[in-house]
Coordinates of C-alpha atoms in Angstrom, one line a residue:
Chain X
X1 CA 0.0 0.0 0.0
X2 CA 2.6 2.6 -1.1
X3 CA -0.7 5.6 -0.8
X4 CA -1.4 4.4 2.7
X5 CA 2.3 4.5 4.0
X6 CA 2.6 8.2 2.1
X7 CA -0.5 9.2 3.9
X8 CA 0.9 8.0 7.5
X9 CA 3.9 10.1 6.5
X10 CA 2.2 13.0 6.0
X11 CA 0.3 12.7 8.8
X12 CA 3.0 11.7 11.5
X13 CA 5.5 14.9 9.8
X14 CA 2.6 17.3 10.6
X15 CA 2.4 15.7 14.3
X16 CA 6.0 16.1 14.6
X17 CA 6.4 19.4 13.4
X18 CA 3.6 20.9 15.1
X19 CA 4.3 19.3 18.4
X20 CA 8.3 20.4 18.0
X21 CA 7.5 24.0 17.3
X22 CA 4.7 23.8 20.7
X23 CA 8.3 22.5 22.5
X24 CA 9.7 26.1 21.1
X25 CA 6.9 28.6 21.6
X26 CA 5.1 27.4 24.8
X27 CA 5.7 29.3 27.9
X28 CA 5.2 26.5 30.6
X29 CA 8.2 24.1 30.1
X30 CA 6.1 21.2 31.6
X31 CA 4.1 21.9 28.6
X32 CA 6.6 22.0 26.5
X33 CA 8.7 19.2 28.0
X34 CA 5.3 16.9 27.2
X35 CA 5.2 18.0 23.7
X36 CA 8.8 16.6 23.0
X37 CA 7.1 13.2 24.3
X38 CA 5.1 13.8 21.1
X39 CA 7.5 14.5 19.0
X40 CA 9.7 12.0 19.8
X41 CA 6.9 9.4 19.4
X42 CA 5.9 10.8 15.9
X43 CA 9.7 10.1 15.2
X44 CA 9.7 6.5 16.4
X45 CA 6.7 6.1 14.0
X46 CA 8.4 7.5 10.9
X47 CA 11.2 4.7 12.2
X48 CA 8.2 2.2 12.0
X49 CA 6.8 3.4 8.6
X50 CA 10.7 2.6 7.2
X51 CA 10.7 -1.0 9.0
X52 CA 13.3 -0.4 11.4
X53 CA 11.4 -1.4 14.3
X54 CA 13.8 -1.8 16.6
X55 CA 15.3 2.2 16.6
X56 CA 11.7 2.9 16.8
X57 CA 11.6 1.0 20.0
X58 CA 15.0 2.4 21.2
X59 CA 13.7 5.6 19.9
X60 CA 11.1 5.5 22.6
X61 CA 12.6 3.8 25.7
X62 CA 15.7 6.4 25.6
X63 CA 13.8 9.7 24.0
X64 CA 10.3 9.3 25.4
X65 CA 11.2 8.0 27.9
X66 CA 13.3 10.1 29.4
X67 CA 11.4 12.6 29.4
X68 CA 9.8 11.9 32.4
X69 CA 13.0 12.6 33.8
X70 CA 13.8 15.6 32.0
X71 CA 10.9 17.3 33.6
X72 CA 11.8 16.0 36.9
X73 CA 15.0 18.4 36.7
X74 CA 12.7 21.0 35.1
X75 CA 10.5 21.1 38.3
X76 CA 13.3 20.6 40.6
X77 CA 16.0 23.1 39.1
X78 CA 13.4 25.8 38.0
X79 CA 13.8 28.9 40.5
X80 CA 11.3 30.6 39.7
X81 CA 7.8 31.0 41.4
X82 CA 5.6 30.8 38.3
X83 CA 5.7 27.8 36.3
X84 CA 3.3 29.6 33.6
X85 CA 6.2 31.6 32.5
X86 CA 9.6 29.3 33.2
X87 CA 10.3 28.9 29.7
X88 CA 10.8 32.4 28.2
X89 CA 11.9 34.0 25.2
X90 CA 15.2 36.0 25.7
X91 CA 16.1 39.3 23.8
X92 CA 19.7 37.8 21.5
X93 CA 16.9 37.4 18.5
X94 CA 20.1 37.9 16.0
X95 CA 22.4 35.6 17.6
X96 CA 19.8 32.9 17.1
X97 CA 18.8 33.6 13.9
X98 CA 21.9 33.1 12.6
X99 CA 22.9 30.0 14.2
X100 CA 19.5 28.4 13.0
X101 CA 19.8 29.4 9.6
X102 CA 23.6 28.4 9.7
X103 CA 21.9 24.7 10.8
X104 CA 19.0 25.1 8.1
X105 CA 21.9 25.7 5.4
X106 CA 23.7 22.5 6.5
X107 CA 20.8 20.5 6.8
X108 CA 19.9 21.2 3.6
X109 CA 23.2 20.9 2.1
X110 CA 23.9 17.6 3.4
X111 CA 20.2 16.5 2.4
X112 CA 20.9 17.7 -0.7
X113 CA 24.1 16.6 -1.6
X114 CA 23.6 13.0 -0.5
X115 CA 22.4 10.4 -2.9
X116 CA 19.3 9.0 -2.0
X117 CA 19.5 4.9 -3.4
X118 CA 16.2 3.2 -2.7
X119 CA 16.8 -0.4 -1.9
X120 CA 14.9 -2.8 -4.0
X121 CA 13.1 -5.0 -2.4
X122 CA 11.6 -5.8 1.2
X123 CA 13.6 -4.4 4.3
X124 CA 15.3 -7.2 6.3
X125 CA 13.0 -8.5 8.5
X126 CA 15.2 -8.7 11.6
X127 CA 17.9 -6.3 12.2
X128 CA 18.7 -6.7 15.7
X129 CA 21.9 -9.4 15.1
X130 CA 23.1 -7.2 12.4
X131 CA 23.3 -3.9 14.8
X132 CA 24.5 -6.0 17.6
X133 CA 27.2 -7.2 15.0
X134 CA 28.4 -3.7 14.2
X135 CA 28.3 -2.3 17.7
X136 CA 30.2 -5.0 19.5
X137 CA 32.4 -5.7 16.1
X138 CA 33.2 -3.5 14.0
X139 CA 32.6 -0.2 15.7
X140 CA 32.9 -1.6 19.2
X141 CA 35.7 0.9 20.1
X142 CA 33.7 4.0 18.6
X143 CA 30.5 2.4 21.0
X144 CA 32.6 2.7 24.1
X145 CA 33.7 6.2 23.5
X146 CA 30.4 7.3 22.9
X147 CA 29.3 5.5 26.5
X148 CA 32.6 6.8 28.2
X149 CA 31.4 10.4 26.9
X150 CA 27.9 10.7 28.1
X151 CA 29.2 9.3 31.4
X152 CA 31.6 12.1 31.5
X153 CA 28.4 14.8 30.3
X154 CA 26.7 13.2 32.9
X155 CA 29.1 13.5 35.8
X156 CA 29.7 17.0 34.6
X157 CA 25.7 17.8 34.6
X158 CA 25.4 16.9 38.3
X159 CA 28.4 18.8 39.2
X160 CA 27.1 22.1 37.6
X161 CA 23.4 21.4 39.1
X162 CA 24.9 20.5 42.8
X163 CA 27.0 24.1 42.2
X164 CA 30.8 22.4 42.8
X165 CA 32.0 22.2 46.3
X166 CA 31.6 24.8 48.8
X167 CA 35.2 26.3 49.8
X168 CA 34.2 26.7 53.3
Chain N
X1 CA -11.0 -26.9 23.2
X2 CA -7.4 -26.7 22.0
X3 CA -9.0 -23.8 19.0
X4 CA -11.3 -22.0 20.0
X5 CA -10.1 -19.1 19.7
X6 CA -7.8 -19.7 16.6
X7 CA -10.9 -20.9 15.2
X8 CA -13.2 -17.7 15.9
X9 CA -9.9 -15.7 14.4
X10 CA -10.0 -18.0 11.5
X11 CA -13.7 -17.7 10.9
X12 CA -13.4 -13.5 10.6
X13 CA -10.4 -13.6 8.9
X14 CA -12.9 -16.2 6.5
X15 CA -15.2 -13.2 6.4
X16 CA -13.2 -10.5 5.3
X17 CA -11.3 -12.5 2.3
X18 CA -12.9 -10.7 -0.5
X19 CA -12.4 -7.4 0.8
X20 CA -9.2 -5.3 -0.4
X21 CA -5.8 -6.2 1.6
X22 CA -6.1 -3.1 3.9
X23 CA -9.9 -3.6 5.3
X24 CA -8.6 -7.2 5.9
X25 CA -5.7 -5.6 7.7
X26 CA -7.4 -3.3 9.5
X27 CA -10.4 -5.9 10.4
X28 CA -7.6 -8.4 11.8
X29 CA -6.0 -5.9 13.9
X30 CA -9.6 -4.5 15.4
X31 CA -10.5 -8.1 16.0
X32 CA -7.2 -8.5 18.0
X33 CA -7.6 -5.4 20.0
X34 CA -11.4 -6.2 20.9
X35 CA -9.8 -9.2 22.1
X36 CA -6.9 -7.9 24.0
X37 CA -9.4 -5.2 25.6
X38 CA -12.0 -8.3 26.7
X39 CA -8.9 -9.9 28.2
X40 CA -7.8 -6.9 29.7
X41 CA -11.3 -5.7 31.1
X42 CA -13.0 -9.1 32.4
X43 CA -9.2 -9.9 33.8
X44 CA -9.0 -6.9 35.8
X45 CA -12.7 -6.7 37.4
X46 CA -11.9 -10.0 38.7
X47 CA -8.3 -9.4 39.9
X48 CA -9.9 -6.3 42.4
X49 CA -12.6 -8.5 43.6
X50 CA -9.5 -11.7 44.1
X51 CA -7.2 -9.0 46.0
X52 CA -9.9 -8.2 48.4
X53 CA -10.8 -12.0 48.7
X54 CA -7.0 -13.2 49.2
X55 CA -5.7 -10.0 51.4
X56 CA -9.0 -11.4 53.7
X57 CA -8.1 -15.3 53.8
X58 CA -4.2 -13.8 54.4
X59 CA -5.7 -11.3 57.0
X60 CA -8.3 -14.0 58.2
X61 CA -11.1 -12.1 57.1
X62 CA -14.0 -12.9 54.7
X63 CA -13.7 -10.1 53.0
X64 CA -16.8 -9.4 50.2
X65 CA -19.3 -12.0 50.8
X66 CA -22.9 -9.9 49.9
X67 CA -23.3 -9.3 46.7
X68 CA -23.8 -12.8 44.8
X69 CA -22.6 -16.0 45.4
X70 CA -19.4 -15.7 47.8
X71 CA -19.6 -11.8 47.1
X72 CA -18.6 -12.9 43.3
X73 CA -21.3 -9.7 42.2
X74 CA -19.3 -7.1 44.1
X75 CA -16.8 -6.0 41.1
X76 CA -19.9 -5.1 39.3
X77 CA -21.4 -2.9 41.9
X78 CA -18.3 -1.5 42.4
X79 CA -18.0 -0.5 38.7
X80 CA -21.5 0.6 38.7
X81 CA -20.5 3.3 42.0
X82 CA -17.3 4.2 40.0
X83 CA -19.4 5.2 36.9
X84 CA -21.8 7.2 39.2
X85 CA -18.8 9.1 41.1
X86 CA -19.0 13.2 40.5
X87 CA -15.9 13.8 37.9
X88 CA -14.2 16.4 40.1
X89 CA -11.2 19.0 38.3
X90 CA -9.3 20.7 41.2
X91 CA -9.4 24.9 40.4
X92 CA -5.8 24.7 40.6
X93 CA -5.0 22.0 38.2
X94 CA -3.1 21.6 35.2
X95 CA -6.5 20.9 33.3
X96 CA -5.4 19.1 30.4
X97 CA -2.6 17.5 31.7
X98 CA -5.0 16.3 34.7
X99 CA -7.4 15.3 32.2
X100 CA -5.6 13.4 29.2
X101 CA -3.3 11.4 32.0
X102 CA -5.7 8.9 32.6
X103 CA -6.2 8.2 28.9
X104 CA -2.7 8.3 28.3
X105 CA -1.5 5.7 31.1
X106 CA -4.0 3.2 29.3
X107 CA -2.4 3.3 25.8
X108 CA 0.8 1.6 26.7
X109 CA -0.8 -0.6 29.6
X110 CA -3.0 -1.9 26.0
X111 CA -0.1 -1.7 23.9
X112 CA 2.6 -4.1 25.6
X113 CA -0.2 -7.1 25.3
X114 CA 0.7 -6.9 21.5
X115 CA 3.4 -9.4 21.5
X116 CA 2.1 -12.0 24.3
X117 CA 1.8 -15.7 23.3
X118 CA -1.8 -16.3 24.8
X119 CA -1.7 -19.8 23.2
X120 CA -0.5 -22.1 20.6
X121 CA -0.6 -19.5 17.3
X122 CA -2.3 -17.3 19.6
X123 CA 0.0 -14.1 19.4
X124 CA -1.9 -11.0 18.4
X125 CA 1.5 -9.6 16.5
X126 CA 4.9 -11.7 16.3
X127 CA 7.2 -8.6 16.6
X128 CA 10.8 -9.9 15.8
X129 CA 11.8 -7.3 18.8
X130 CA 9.5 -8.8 21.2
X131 CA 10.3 -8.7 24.2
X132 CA 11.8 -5.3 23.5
X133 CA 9.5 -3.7 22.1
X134 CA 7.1 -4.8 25.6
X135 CA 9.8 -3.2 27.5
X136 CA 10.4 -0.2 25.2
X137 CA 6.1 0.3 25.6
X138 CA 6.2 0.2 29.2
X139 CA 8.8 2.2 30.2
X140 CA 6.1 5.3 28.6
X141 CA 4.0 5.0 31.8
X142 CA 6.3 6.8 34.0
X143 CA 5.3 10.0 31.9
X144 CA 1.5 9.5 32.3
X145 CA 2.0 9.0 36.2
X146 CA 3.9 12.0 36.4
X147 CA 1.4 14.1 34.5
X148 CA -1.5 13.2 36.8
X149 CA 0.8 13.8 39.6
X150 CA 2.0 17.2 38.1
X151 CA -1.7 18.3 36.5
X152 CA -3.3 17.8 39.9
X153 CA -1.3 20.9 41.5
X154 CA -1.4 19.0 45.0
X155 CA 1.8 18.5 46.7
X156 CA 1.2 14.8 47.4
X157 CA 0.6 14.0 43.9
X158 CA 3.9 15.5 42.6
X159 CA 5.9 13.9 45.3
X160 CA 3.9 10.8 44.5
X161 CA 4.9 11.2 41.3
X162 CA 8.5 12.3 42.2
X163 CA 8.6 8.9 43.7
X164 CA 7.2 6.9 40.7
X165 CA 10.0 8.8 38.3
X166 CA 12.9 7.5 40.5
X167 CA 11.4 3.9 40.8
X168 CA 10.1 3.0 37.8
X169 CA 13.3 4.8 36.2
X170 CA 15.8 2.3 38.9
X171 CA 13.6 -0.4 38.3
X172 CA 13.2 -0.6 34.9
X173 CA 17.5 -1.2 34.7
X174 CA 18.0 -4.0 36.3
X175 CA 14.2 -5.7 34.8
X176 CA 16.0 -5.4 31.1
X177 CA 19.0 -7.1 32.6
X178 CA 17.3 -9.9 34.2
X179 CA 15.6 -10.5 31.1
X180 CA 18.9 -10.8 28.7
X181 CA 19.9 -14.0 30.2
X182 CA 17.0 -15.2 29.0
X183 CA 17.6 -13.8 25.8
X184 CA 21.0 -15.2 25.5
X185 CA 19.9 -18.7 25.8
X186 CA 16.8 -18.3 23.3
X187 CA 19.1 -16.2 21.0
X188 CA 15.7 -14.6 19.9
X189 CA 13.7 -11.6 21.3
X190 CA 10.5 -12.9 19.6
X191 CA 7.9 -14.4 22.0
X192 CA 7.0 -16.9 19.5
X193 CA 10.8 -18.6 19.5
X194 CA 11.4 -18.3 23.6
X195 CA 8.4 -20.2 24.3
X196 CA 9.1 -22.2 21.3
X197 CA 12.9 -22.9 23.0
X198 CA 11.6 -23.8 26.4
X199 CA 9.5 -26.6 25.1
X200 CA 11.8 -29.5 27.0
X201 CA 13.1 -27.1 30.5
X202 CA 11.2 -23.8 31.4
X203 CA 14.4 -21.3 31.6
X204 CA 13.2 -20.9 35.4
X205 CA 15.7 -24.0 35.9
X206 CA 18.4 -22.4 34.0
X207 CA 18.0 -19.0 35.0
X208 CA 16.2 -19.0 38.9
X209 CA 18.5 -15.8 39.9
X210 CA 17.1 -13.9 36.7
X211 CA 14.0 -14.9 37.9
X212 CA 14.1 -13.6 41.3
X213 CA 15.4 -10.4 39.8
X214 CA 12.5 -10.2 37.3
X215 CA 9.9 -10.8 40.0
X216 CA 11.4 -8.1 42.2
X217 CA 11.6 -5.2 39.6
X218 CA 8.1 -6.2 38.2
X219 CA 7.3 -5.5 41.4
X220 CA 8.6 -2.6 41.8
X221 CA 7.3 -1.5 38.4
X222 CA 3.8 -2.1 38.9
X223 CA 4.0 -0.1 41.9
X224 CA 2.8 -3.2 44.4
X225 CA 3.9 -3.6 48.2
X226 CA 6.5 -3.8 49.5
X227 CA 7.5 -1.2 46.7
X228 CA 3.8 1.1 47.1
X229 CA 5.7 4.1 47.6
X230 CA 4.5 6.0 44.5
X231 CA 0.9 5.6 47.1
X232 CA 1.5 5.2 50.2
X233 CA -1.3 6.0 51.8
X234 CA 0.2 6.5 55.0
X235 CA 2.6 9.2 54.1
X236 CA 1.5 11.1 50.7
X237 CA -2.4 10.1 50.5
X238 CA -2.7 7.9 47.1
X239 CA 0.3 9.8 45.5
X240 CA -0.5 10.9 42.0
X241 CA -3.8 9.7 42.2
X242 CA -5.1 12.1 45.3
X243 CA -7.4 14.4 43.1
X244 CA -8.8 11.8 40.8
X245 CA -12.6 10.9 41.5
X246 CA -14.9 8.3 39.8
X247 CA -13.9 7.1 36.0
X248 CA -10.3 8.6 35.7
X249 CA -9.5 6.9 39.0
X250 CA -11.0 3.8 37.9
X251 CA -8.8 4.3 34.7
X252 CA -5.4 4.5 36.9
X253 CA -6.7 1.6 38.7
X254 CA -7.4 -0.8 35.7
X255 CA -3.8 0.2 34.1
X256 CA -2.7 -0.9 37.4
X257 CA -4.1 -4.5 37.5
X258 CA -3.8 -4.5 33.6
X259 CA 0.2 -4.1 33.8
X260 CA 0.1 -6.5 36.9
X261 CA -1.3 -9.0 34.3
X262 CA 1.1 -8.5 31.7
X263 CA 4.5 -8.1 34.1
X264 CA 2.8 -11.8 35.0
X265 CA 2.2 -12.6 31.5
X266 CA 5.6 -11.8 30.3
X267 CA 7.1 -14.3 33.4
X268 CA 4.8 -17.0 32.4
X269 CA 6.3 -16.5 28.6
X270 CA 10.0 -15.9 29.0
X271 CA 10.5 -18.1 32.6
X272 CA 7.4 -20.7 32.9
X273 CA 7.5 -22.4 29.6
X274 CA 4.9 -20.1 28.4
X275 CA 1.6 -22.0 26.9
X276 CA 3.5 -25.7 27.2
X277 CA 1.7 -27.9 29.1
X278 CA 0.3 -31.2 29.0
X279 CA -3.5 -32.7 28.5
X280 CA -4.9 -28.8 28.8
X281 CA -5.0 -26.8 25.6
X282 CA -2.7 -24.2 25.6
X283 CA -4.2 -21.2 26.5
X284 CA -5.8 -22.8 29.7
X285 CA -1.8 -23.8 30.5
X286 CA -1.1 -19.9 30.1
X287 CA -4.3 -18.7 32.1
X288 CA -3.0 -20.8 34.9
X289 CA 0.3 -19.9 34.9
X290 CA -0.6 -16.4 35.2
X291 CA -3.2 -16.5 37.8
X292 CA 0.0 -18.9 39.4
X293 CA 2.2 -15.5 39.3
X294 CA -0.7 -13.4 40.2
X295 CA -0.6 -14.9 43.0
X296 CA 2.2 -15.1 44.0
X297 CA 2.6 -11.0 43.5
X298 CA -0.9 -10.3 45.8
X299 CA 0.9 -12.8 48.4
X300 CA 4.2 -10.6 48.7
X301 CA 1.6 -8.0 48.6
X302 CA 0.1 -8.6 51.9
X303 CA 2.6 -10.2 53.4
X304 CA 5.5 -7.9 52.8
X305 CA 5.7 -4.4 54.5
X306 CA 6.5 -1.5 52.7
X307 CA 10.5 -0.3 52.2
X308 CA 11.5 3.3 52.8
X309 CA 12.7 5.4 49.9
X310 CA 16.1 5.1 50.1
X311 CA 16.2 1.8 51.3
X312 CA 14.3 0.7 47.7
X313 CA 16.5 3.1 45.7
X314 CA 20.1 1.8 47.3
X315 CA 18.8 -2.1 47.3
X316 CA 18.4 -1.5 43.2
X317 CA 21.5 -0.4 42.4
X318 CA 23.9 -2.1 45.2
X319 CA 22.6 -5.4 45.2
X320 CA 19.7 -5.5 42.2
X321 CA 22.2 -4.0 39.6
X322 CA 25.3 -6.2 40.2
X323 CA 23.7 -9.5 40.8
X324 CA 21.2 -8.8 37.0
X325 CA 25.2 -8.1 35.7
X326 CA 26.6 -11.2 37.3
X327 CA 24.0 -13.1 35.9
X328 CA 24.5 -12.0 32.3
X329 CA 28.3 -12.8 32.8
X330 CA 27.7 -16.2 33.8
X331 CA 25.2 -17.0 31.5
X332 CA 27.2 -16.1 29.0
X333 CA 30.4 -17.9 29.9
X334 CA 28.1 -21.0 30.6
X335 CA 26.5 -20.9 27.1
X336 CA 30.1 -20.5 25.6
X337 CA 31.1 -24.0 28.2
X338 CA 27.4 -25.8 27.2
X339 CA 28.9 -24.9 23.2
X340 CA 32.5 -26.2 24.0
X341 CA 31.5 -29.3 25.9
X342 CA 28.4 -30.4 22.8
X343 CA 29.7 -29.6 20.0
X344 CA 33.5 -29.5 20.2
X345 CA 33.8 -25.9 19.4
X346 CA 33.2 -22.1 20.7

């Protein structure tokens, strides 16, 4: 059903974009911390619509999921009284319009410039061995970096939220 | 008996064989989620009304014994009171948070029964990520806890919820782990092929420590003494549930019993032998097996008191955590021993 999945598409892109810019422009960041549970499920169904069910799973227990914790820090670390307005607007409008369009331009270079090859065929209908294969083989050294750094970000996070050590 | 239900499936799936490929599609997967939602429904009526009857024999009590035969009518009055409850929305809440929550924790509570084995070729959808995918599901309802915690603006509800975060978050750790031994030895995370595996020994005999470690963090997951925190009553009320009245509360409450039947339903497949059994057809075998874990879950229920906060959160990750990474480690090396010693080679 090539019109059905094209529909689904279209469908699950508006979901994701809508939801991503509520994530932007709302001013409660519970709010907005709830719409990046959308978005991040709209994602894992594109993942589904291209057969690669298991990032669509991974895509929810680590993104969606997490979220619960993100706005566990959100409440916890917010200082301010209000909730309705803890996720403002600040006034460096320049500043980020150039670094977004400097992302657009290189999104849409490397989109551009890459050639799209559509596989003939039906996706592989299980592709769990084969990423297990290329994490723990082939890019097994590449994999533990990657953990090694987010442990590192992670230490580091908890350091800045606890403030350091107190000298006295 | 054996096909009963394979036969009913059979029969619609007879019905809708001239219509184009995606009504039949469509038709198929309704019919399975009807059926998943019957299971689910007449399941959990009966599991409130078996709490109340086994917490009474365990508290030597009779517990409900008016309504019916042995009190066997009182689920429905108590649905019927539920139904006629006032649907109260605090001034101060989040509205919409407070108001979708309930709908929300139901969708993945529904979801995860995708992939059980309920029988011989009785699997709604063979994922080939299983067991993954049930976990990937799950691991969602922490969010729709915390949003009825956070929409209802009460101070017990968001520490309820606080508490349900940095459970089900611990928890949810060393519950993967447990289950990748299993893994290991079915060298499959489809349902179909680890209850197809444990045909000739339930991987309860080869993996009793996994086991243990399942059954704890399930319970811990489902939010069930000793690991009630989320609600205690003594301390924060009914946690994230304080403000709820009537149908929303009932909601919370049948996602509750609904993922105590599916944490059960996933033991029975990945540690009893799932639906193998003899003389019984198969999805009696699997009925029993779960009512079997059921209870066993309401007896540590009542029989267990509840652990403090950081008691439960230093017990997962000091002794949870590094016995679930033991256990990997030596199912591994004994897999790789089993390999050497049967066939000669690695």
């Amino acid at each position: 059903m090539p019109d059905m999945s094209a529909l689904f598409f279209w469908l699950l892109a508006a979901i994701i974009i809508a939801s991503a810019l509520a994530v932007v422009l709302l001013k409660n960041i519970v709010h907005s911390a709830l719409y990046l549970v959308l978005t991040f499920v709209g994602v894992a169904g594109l993942y589904i619509l291209l057969n690669a069910e298991f990032l669509a799973a991974v895509q929810l227990l680590v993104y969606a999921g997490a979220v619960a914790i993100l706005i566990v820090f959100a409440v916890m670390l917010t200082r301010r009284g209000d909730i309705r307005a803890s996720n403002l607007f600040n006034v460096n409008y320049l500043a980020a319009a150039v670094v977004s369009l400097a992302l657009f331009i290189v999104i849409t270079l490397a989109t551009g410039r890459m050639a799209w090859t559509a596989t003939p065929g039906q996706a592989p209908a299980g592709n769990v061995g084969a990423i297990a294969d290329a994490f723990l083989g082939h890019f097994a050294i590449p994999f533990e970096i990657a953990a090694v750094l987010l442990l590192v970000a992670m230490v580091g996070a908890i350091l800045l939220a606890r403030g350091g050590k107190q000298d006295q | 008996m054996e096909n009963i239900f394979t036969g009913i499936a059979a029969y619609i799936k007879g019905l809708l064989a001239g219509a184009p490929p995606w009504v039949q599609t469509l038709g198929m997967g309704l019919m399975y989620l009807v059926g998943v939602l019957a299971f689910i429904f007449l399941n959990a009526i009966y599991l409130i009304y078996l709490e109340r009857k086994v917490s009474a024999y365990m508290q030597q009590r009779l517990g409900p014994n008016r309504l019916g035969p042995h009190g066997l009518l009182q689920p429905v009055a108590d649905a019927v009171k539920l139904l006629g409850k006032e649907d109260i929305i605090p001034r101060g809440a989040d509205k919409w948070i407070f108001i979708i929550a309930p709908v929300i924790i139901f969708i993945p509570a529904v979801m995860v029964y995708a992939i059980i084995p309920f029988g011989k070729g009785m699997i709604p959808v063979d994922l080939n990520i299983g067991v993954f995918y049930f976990l990937a599901v799950a691991s969602t309802t922490t969010i729709a806890i915390l949003m009825g915690g956070w929409g209802a603006n009460n101070k017990y509800a968001l520490l309820g919820s606080m508490r349900s975060v940095a459970q089900m978050v611990s928890y949810e750790i060393p519950l993967t782990f447990s289950l990748l031994g299993v893994i290991m030895l079915a060298g499959s995370l489809q349902t179909s092929q680890i209850v197809a595996a444990q045909e000739k020994v339930w991987y309860i005999l080869l993996q009793p420590v996994a086991f243990l470690i399942y059954f704890i963090a399930a319970t811990a997951e489902v939010n069930r003494a000793p690991f009630d925190l989320v609600e205690g009553e003594q301390e924060i009320i009914a946690g994230p549930y304080t403000e709820y009245t009537g149908m929303r509360y009932a909601l919370f409450y049948l996602s509750e019993y609904a993922n105590l039947v599916s944490v059960s339903a996933l033991a029975v497949t990945l540690f009893l032998g799932g639906w193998h059994g003899p003389w019984l057809p198969s999805w009696l075998w699997f009925l029993i097996k779960v009512y079997i874990m059921i209870f066993i879950f309401m007896w540590v229920r009542w029989t267990f008191p509840r652990i403090r906060i950081d008691h439960l959160l230093s017990f997962n990750w000091k002794v949870l955590l590094p016995l679930s990474l033991a256990n990997i480690l030596v199912t591994g090396v004994g897999i790789k021993i089993y390999q050497l010693l049967t066939l000669g080679r690695w």
